[in-house]
PDB file of C-alpha atoms in Angstrom:
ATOM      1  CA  UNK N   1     114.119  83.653  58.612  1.00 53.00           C
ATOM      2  CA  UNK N   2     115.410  86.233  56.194  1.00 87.00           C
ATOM      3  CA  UNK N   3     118.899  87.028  55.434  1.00 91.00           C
ATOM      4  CA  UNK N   4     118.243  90.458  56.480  1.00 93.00           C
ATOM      5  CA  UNK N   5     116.636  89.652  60.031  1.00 94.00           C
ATOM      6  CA  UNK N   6     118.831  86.880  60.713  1.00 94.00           C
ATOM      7  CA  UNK N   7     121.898  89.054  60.371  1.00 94.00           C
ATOM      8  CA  UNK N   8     120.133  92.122  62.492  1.00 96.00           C
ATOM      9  CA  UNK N   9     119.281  89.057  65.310  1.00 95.00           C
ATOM     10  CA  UNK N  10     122.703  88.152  65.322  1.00 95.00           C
ATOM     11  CA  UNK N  11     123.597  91.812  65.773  1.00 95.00           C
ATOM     12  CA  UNK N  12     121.377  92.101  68.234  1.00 95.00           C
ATOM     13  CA  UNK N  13     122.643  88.894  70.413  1.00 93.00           C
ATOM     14  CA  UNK N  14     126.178  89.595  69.628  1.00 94.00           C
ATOM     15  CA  UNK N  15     125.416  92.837  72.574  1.00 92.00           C
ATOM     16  CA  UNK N  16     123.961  90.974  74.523  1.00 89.00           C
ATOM     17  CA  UNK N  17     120.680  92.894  73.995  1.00 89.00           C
ATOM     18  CA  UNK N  18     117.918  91.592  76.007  1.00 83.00           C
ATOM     19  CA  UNK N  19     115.009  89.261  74.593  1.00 85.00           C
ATOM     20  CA  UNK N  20     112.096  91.382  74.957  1.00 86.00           C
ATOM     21  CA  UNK N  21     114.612  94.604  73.445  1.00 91.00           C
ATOM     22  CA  UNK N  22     115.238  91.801  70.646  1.00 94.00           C
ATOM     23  CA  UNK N  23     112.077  91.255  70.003  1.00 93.00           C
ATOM     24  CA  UNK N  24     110.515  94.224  69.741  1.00 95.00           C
ATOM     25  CA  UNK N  25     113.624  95.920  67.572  1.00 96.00           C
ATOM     26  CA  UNK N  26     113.147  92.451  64.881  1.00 96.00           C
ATOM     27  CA  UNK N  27     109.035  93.618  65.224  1.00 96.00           C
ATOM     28  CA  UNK N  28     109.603  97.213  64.289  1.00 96.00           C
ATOM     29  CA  UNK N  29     111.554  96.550  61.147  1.00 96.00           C
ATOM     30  CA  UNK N  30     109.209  94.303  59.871  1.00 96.00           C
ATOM     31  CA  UNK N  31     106.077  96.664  60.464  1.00 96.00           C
ATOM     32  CA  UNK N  32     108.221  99.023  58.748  1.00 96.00           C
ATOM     33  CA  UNK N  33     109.092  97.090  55.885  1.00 95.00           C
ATOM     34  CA  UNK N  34     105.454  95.745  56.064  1.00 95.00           C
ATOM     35  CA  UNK N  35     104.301  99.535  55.705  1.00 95.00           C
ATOM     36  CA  UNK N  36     106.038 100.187  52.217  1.00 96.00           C
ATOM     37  CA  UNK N  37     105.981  96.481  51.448  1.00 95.00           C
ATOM     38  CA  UNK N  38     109.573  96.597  50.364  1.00 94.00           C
ATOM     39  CA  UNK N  39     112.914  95.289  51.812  1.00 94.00           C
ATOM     40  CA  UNK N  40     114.235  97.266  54.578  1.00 94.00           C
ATOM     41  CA  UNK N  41     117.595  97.967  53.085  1.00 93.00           C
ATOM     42  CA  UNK N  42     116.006  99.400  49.761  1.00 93.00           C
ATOM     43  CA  UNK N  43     113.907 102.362  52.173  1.00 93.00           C
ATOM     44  CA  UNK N  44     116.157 105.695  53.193  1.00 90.00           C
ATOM     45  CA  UNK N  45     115.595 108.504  55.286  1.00 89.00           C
ATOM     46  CA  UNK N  46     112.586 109.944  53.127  1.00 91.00           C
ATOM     47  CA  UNK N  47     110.543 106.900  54.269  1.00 94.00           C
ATOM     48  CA  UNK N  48     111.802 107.028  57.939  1.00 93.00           C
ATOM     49  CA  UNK N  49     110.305 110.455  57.835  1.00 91.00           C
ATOM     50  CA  UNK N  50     107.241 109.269  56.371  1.00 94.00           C
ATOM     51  CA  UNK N  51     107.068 106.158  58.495  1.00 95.00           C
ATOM     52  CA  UNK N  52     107.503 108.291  61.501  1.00 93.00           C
ATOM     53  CA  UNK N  53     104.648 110.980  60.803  1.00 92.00           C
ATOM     54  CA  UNK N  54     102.433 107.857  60.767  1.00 94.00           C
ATOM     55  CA  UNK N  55     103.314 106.539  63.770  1.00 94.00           C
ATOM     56  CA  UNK N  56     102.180 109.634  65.142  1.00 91.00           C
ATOM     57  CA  UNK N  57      98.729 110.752  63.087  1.00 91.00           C
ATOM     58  CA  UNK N  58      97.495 107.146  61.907  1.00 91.00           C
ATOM     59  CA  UNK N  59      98.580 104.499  64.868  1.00 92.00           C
ATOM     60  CA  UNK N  60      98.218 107.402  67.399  1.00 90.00           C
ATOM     61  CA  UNK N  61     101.431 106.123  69.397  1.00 92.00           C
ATOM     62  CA  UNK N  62     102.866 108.305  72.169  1.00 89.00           C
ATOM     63  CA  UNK N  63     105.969 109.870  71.727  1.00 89.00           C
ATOM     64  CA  UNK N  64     108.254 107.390  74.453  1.00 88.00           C
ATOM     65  CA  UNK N  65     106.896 104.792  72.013  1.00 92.00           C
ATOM     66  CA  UNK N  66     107.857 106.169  68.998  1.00 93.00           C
ATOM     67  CA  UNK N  67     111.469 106.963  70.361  1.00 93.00           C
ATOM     68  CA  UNK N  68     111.495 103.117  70.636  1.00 94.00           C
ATOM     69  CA  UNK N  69     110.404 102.576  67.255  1.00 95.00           C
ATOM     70  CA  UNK N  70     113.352 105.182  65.725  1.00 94.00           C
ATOM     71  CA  UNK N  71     115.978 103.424  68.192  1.00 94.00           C
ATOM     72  CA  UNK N  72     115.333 100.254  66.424  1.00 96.00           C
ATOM     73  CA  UNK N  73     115.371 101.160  62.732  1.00 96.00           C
ATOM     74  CA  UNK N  74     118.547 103.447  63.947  1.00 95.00           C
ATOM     75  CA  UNK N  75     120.378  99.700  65.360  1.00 96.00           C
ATOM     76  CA  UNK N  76     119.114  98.303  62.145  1.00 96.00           C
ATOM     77  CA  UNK N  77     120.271 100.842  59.727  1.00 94.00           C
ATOM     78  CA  UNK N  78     123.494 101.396  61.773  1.00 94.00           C
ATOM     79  CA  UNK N  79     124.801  98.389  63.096  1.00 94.00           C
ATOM     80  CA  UNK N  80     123.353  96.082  60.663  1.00 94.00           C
ATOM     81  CA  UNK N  81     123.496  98.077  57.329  1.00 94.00           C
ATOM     82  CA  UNK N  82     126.719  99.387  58.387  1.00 93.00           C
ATOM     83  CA  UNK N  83     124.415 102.889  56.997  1.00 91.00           C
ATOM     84  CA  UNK N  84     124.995 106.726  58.135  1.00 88.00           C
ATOM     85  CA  UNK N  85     122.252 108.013  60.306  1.00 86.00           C
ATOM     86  CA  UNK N  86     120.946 111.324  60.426  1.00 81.00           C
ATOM     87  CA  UNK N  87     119.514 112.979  63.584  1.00 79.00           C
ATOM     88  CA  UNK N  88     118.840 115.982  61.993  1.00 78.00           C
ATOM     89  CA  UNK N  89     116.743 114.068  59.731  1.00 79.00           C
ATOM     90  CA  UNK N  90     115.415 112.111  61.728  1.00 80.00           C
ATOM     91  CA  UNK N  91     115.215 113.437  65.090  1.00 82.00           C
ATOM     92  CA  UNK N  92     113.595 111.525  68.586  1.00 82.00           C
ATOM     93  CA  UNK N  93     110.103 113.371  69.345  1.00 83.00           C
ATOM     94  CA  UNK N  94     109.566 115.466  72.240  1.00 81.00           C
ATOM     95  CA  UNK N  95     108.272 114.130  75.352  1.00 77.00           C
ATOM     96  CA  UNK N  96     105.705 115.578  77.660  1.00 76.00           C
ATOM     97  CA  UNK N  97     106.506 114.809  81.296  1.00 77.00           C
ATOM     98  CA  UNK N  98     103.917 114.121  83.465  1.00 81.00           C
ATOM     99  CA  UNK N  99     104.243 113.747  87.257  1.00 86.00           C
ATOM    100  CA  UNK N 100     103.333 110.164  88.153  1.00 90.00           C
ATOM    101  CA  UNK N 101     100.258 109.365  90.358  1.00 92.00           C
ATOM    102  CA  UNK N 102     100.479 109.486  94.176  1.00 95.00           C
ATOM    103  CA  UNK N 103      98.424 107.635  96.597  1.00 96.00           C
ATOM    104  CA  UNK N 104      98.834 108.896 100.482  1.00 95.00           C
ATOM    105  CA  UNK N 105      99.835 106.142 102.888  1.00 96.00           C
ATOM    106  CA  UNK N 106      95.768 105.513 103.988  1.00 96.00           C
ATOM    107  CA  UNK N 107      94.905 104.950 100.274  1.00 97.00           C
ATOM    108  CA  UNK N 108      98.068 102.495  99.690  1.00 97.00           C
ATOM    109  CA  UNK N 109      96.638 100.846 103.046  1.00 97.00           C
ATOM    110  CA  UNK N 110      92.841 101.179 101.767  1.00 97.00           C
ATOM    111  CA  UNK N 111      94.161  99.642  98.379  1.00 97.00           C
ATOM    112  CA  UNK N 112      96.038  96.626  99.860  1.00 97.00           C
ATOM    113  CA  UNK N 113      92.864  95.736 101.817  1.00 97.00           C
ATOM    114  CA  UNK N 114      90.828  95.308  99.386  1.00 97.00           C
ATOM    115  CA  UNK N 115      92.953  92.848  97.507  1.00 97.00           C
ATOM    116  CA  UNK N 116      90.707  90.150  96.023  1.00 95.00           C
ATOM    117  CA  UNK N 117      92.509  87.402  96.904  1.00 96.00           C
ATOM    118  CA  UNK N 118      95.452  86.185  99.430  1.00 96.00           C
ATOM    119  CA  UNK N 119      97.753  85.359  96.429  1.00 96.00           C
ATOM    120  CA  UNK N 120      96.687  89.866  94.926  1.00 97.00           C
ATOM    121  CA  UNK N 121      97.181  90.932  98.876  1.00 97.00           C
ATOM    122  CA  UNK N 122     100.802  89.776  98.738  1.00 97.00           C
ATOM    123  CA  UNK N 123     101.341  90.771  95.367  1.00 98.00           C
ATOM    124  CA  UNK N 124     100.522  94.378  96.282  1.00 98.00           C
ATOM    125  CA  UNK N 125     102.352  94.790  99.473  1.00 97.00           C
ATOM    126  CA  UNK N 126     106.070  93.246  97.914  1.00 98.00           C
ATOM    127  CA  UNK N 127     105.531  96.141  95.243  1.00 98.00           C
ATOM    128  CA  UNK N 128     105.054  98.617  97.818  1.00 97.00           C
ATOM    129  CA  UNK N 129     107.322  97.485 100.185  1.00 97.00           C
ATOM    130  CA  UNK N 130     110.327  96.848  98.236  1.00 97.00           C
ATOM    131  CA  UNK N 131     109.797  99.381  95.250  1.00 97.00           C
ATOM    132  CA  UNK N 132     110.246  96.702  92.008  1.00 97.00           C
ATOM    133  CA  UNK N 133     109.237  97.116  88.876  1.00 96.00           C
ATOM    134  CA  UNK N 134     106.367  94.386  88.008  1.00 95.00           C
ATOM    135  CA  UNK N 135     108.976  91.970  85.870  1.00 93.00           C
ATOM    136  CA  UNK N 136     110.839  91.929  88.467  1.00 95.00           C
ATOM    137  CA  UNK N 137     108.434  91.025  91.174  1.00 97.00           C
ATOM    138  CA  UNK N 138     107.357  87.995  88.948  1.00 95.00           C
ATOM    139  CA  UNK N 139     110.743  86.605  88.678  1.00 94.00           C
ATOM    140  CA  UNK N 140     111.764  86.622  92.559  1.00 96.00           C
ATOM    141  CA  UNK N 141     112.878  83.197  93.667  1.00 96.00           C
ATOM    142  CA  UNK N 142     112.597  81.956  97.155  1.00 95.00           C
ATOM    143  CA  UNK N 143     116.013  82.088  97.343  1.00 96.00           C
ATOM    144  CA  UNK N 144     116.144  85.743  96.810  1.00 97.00           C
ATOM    145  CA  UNK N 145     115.090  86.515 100.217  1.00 97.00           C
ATOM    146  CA  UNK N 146     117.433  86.383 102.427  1.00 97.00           C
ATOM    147  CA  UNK N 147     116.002  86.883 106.136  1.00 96.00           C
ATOM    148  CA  UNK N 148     119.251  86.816 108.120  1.00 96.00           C
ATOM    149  CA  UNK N 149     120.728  89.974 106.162  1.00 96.00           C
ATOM    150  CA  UNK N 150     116.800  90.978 105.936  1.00 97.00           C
ATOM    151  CA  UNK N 151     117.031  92.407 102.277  1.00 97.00           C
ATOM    152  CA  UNK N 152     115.552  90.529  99.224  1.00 97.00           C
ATOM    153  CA  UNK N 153     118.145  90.367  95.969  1.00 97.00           C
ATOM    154  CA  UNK N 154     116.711  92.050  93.025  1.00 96.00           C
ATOM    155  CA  UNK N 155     118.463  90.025  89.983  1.00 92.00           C
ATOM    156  CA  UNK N 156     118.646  91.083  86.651  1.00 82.00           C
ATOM    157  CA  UNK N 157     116.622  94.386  86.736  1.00 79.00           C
ATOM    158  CA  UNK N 158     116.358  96.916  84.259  1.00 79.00           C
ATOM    159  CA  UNK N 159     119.227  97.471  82.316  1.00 73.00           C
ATOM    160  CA  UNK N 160     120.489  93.975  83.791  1.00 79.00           C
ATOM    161  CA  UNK N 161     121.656  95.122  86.909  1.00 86.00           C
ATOM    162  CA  UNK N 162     121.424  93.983  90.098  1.00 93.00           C
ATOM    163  CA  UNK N 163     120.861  95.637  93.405  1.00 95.00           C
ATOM    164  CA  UNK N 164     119.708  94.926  97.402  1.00 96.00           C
ATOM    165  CA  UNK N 165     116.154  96.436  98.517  1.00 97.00           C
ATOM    166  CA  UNK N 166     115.256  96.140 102.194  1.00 97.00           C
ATOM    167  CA  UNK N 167     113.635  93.161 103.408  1.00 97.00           C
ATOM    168  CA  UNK N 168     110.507  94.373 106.000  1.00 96.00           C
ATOM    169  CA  UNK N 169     109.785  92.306 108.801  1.00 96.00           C
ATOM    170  CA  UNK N 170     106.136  92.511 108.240  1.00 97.00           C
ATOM    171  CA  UNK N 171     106.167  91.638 104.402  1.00 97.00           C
ATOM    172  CA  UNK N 172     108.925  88.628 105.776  1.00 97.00           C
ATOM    173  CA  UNK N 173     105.731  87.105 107.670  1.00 97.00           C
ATOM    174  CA  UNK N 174     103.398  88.042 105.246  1.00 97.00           C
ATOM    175  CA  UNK N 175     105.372  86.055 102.545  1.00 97.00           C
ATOM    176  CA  UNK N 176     105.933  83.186 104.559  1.00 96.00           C
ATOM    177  CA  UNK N 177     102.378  82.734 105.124  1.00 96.00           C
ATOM    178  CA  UNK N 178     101.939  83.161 101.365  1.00 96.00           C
ATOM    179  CA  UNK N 179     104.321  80.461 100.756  1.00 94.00           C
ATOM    180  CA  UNK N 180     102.667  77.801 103.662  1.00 93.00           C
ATOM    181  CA  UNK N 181      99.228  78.809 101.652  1.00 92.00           C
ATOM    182  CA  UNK N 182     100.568  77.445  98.102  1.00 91.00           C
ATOM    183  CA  UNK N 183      99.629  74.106  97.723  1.00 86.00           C
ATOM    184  CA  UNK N 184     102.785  72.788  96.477  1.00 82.00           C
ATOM    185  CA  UNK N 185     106.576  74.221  95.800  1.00 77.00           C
ATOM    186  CA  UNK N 186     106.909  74.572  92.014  1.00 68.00           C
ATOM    187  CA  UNK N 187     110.168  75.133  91.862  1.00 83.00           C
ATOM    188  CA  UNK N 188     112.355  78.283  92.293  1.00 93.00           C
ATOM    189  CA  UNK N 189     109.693  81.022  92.232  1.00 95.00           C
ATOM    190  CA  UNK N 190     108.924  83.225  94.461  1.00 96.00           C
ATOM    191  CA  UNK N 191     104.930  83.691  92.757  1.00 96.00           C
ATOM    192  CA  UNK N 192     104.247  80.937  90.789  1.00 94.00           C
ATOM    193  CA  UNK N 193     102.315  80.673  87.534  1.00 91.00           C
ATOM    194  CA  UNK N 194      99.014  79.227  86.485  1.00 90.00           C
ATOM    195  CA  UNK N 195      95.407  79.158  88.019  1.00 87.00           C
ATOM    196  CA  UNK N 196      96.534  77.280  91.172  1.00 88.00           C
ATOM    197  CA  UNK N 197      99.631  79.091  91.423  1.00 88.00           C
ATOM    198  CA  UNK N 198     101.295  75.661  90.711  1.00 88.00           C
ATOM    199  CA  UNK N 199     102.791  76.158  87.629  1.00 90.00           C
ATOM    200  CA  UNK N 200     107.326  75.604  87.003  1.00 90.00           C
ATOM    201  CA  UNK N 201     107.588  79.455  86.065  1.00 92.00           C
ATOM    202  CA  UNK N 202     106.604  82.551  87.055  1.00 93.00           C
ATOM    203  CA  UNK N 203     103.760  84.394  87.303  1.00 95.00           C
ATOM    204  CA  UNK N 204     102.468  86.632  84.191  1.00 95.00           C
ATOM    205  CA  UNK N 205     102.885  90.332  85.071  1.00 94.00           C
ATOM    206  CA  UNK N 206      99.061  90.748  83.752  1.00 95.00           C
ATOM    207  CA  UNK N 207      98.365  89.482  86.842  1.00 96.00           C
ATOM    208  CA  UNK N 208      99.950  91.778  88.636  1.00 97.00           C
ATOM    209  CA  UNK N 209      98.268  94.506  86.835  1.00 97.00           C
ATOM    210  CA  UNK N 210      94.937  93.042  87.209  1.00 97.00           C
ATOM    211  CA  UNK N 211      95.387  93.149  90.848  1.00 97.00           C
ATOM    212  CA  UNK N 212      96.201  96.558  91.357  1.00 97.00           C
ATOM    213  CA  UNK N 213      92.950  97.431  89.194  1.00 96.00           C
ATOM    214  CA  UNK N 214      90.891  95.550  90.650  1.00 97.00           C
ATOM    215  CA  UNK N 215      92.033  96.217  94.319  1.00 97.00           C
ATOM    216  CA  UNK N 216      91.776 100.508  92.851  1.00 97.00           C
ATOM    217  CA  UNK N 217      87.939  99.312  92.120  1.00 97.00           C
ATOM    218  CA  UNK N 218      87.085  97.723  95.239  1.00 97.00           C
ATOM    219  CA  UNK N 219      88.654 100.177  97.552  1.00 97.00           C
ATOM    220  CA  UNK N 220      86.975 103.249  95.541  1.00 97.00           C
ATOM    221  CA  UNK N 221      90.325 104.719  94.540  1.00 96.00           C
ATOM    222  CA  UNK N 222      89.455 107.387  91.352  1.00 93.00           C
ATOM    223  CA  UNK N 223      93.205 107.786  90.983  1.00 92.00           C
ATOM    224  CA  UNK N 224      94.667 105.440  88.115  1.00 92.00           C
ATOM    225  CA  UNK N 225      97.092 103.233  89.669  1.00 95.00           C
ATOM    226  CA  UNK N 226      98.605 100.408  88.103  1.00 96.00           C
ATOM    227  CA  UNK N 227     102.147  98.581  89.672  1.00 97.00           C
ATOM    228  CA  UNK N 228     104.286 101.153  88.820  1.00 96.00           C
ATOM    229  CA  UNK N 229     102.028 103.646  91.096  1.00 97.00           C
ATOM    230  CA  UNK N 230     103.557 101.481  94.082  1.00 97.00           C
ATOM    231  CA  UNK N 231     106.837 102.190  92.810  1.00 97.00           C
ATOM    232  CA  UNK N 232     106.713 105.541  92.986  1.00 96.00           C
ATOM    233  CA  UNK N 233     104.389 105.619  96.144  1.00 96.00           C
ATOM    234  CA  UNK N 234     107.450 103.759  97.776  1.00 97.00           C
ATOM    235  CA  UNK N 235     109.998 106.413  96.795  1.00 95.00           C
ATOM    236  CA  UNK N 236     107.770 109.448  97.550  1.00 95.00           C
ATOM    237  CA  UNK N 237     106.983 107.912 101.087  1.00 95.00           C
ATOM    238  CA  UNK N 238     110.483 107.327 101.436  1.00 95.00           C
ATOM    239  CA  UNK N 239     111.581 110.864 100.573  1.00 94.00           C
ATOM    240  CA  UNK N 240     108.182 112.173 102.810  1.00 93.00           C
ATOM    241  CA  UNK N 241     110.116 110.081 106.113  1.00 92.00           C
ATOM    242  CA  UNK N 242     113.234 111.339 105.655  1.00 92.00           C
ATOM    243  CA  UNK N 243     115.374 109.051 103.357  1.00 93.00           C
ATOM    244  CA  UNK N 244     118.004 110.623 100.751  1.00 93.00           C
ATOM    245  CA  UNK N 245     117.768 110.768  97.423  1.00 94.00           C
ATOM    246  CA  UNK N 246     121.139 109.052  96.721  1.00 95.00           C
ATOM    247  CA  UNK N 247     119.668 105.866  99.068  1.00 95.00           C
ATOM    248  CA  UNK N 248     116.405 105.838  97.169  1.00 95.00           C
ATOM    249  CA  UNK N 249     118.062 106.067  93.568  1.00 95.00           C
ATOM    250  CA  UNK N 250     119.859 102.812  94.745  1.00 95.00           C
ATOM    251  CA  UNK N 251     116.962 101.229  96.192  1.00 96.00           C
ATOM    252  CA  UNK N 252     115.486 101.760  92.523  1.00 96.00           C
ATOM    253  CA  UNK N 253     118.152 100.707  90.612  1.00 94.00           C
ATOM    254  CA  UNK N 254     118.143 103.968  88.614  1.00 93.00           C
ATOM    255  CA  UNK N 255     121.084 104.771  86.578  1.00 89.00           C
ATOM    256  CA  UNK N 256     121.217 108.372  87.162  1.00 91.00           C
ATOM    257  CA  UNK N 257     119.941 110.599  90.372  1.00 91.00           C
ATOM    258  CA  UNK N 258     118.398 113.222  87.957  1.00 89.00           C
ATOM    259  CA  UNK N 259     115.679 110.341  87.192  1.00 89.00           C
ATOM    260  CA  UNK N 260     115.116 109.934  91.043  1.00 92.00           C
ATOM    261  CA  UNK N 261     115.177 113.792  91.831  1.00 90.00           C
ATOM    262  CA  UNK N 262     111.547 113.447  90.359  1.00 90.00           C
ATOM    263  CA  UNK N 263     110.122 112.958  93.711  1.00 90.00           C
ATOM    264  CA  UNK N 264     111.177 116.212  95.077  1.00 86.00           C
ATOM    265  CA  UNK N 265     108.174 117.551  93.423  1.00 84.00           C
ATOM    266  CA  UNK N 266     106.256 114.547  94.966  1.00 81.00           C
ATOM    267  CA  UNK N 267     107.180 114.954  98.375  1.00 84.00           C
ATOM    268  CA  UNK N 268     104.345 116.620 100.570  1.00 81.00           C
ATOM    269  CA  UNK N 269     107.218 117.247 103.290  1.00 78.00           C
ATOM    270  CA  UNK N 270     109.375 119.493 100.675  1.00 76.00           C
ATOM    271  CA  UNK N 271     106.721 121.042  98.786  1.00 75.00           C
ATOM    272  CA  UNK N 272     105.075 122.433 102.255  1.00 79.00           C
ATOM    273  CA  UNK N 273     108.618 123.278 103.354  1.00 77.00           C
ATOM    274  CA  UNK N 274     108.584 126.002 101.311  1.00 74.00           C
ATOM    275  CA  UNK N 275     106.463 129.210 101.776  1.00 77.00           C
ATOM    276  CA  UNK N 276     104.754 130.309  98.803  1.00 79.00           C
ATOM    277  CA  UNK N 277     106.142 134.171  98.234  1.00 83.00           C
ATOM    278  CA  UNK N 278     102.468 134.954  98.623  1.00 79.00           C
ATOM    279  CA  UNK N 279     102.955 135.105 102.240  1.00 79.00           C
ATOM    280  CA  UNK N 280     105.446 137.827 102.863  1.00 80.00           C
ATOM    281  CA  UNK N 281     103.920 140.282 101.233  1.00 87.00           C
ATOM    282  CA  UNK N 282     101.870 142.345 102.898  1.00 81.00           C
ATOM    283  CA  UNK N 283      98.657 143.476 101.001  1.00 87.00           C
ATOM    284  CA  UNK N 284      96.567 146.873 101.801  1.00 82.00           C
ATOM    285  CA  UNK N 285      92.903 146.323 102.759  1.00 73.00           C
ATOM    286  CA  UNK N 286      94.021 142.888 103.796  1.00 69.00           C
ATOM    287  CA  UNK N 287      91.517 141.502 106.947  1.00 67.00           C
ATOM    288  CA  UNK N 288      93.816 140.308 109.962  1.00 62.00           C
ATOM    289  CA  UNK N 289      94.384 136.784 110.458  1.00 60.00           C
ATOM    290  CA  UNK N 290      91.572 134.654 112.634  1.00 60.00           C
ATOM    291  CA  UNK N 291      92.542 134.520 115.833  1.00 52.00           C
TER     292      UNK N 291
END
């Protein structure tokens, strides 16, 4: 270990940063010190520029991921070289925003059916039903659900909070069945690891991926859906039956309600709410309506 990246790691663990933020800040500064093959502390603002443009026209990295990759050499050039740091210089890219995929309640119901397995069938309905990201659906332990209060504890979530989601009664009987199907208790988890789903620690969130993409195959769904499609499914569905947007941003764990206010322009029930001005106006020569 350098003396450079040891003294940015203990930066890093001094605030508590967490391990995969760690890791991927210590990665960045070596690809860019890699990239000029020269110490990080000897490269300025010049080669952040430089390093930046190729991010963008050689690697061909989307903008969120480059705003990762300036937020690290920023920590290291701040916090670590005690340096200045321009913004003007060096400013974040802009981001296009893109509305997230939607599936309607049948497809969601089409796409859990066609699960390929017992152990994928679960998976799938605990991300739809409760709304988790897919890290932390693999690190639920048994004891987070908690049937007498019927709500499941969501522990260390993004940002390292915790929060409540609600526990349904059919996902309660679907998961106890899951667990009666495992062929031993490994442990604490909730979905265990491994082949046999035997393993002491959770399950990989590839698999959780897989399953949605392979259940999207075999129930003929063109849409691309990954986990984080059930996410937002849960929240637009939410929104569609009448929930508020201050419940849902809880339910989500979402530091701010402007990031949840996104599914107002999801929402079938508030986009057909509103009349399109169209309608008023009344057109010569227009043919009367059908009766």
């Amino acid at each position: 270990m350098t003396r450079l990246r040891k003294l940015m790691l203990e930066e890093l663990q001094r605030r508590n940063y967490a391990e995969i933020t760690t890791r991927h800040y210590l990665r960045t500064v070596e690809d860019f010190s890699r990239h000029f093959n020269c110490s990080p502390d000897r490269l300025g603002p010049g080669h952040i520029r430089e390093y930046q443009a190729h991010l963008f026209s050689k690697k061909k990295l989307k903008p969120g991921t480059v705003t990762q990759r300036l937020a690290a050499l920023r920590f290291f050039y701040i916090k670590t070289l005690k340096k200045a740091w321009s913004i003007a210089e060096t400013p974040y890219p802009k981001k296009a925003v893109h509305l997230p995929t939607i599936l309607s309640q049948e497809e969601v119901a089409r796409l859990i059916e066609a699960a390929r397995t017992p152990y994928h069938r679960i998976l799938l309905m605990t991300l739809y039903a409760t709304g988790v990201r897919r890290a932390e659906l693999a690190h639920l332990k048994v004891s987070d659900i908690d049937s007498k209060r019927m709500v499941i504890h969501v522990q260390g979530g993004k940002g390292r909070k915790d929060r409540d989601v609600m526990l349904s009664s059919k996902l309660l009987e679907a998961l106890r069945e899951h667990w009666r199907r495992l062929p031993r208790k490994p442990g604490p988890w909730l979905f265990p690891g491994n082949r046999w789903h035997t393993a002491d620690h959770p399950i990989d969130t590839k698999v959780i991926w897989y399953a949605c993409q392979q259940a999207a195959k075999r129930a003929g769904i063109q849409k691309g859906v990954h986990p984080h499609t059930l996410r937002h499914c849960f929240a637009t569905h939410l929104l569609e039956a009448g929930a508020d947007l201050r419940t849902i941003q809880m339910l989500l764990g979402h530091r701010d309600l402007e990031e949840t206010t996104i599914y107002l322009h999801l929402s079938q029930r508030h986009l057909n709410a509103t009349a399109s001005p169209l309608d008023s106006l009344k057109l010569k020569g227009e043919s009367p309506p059908d009766e």
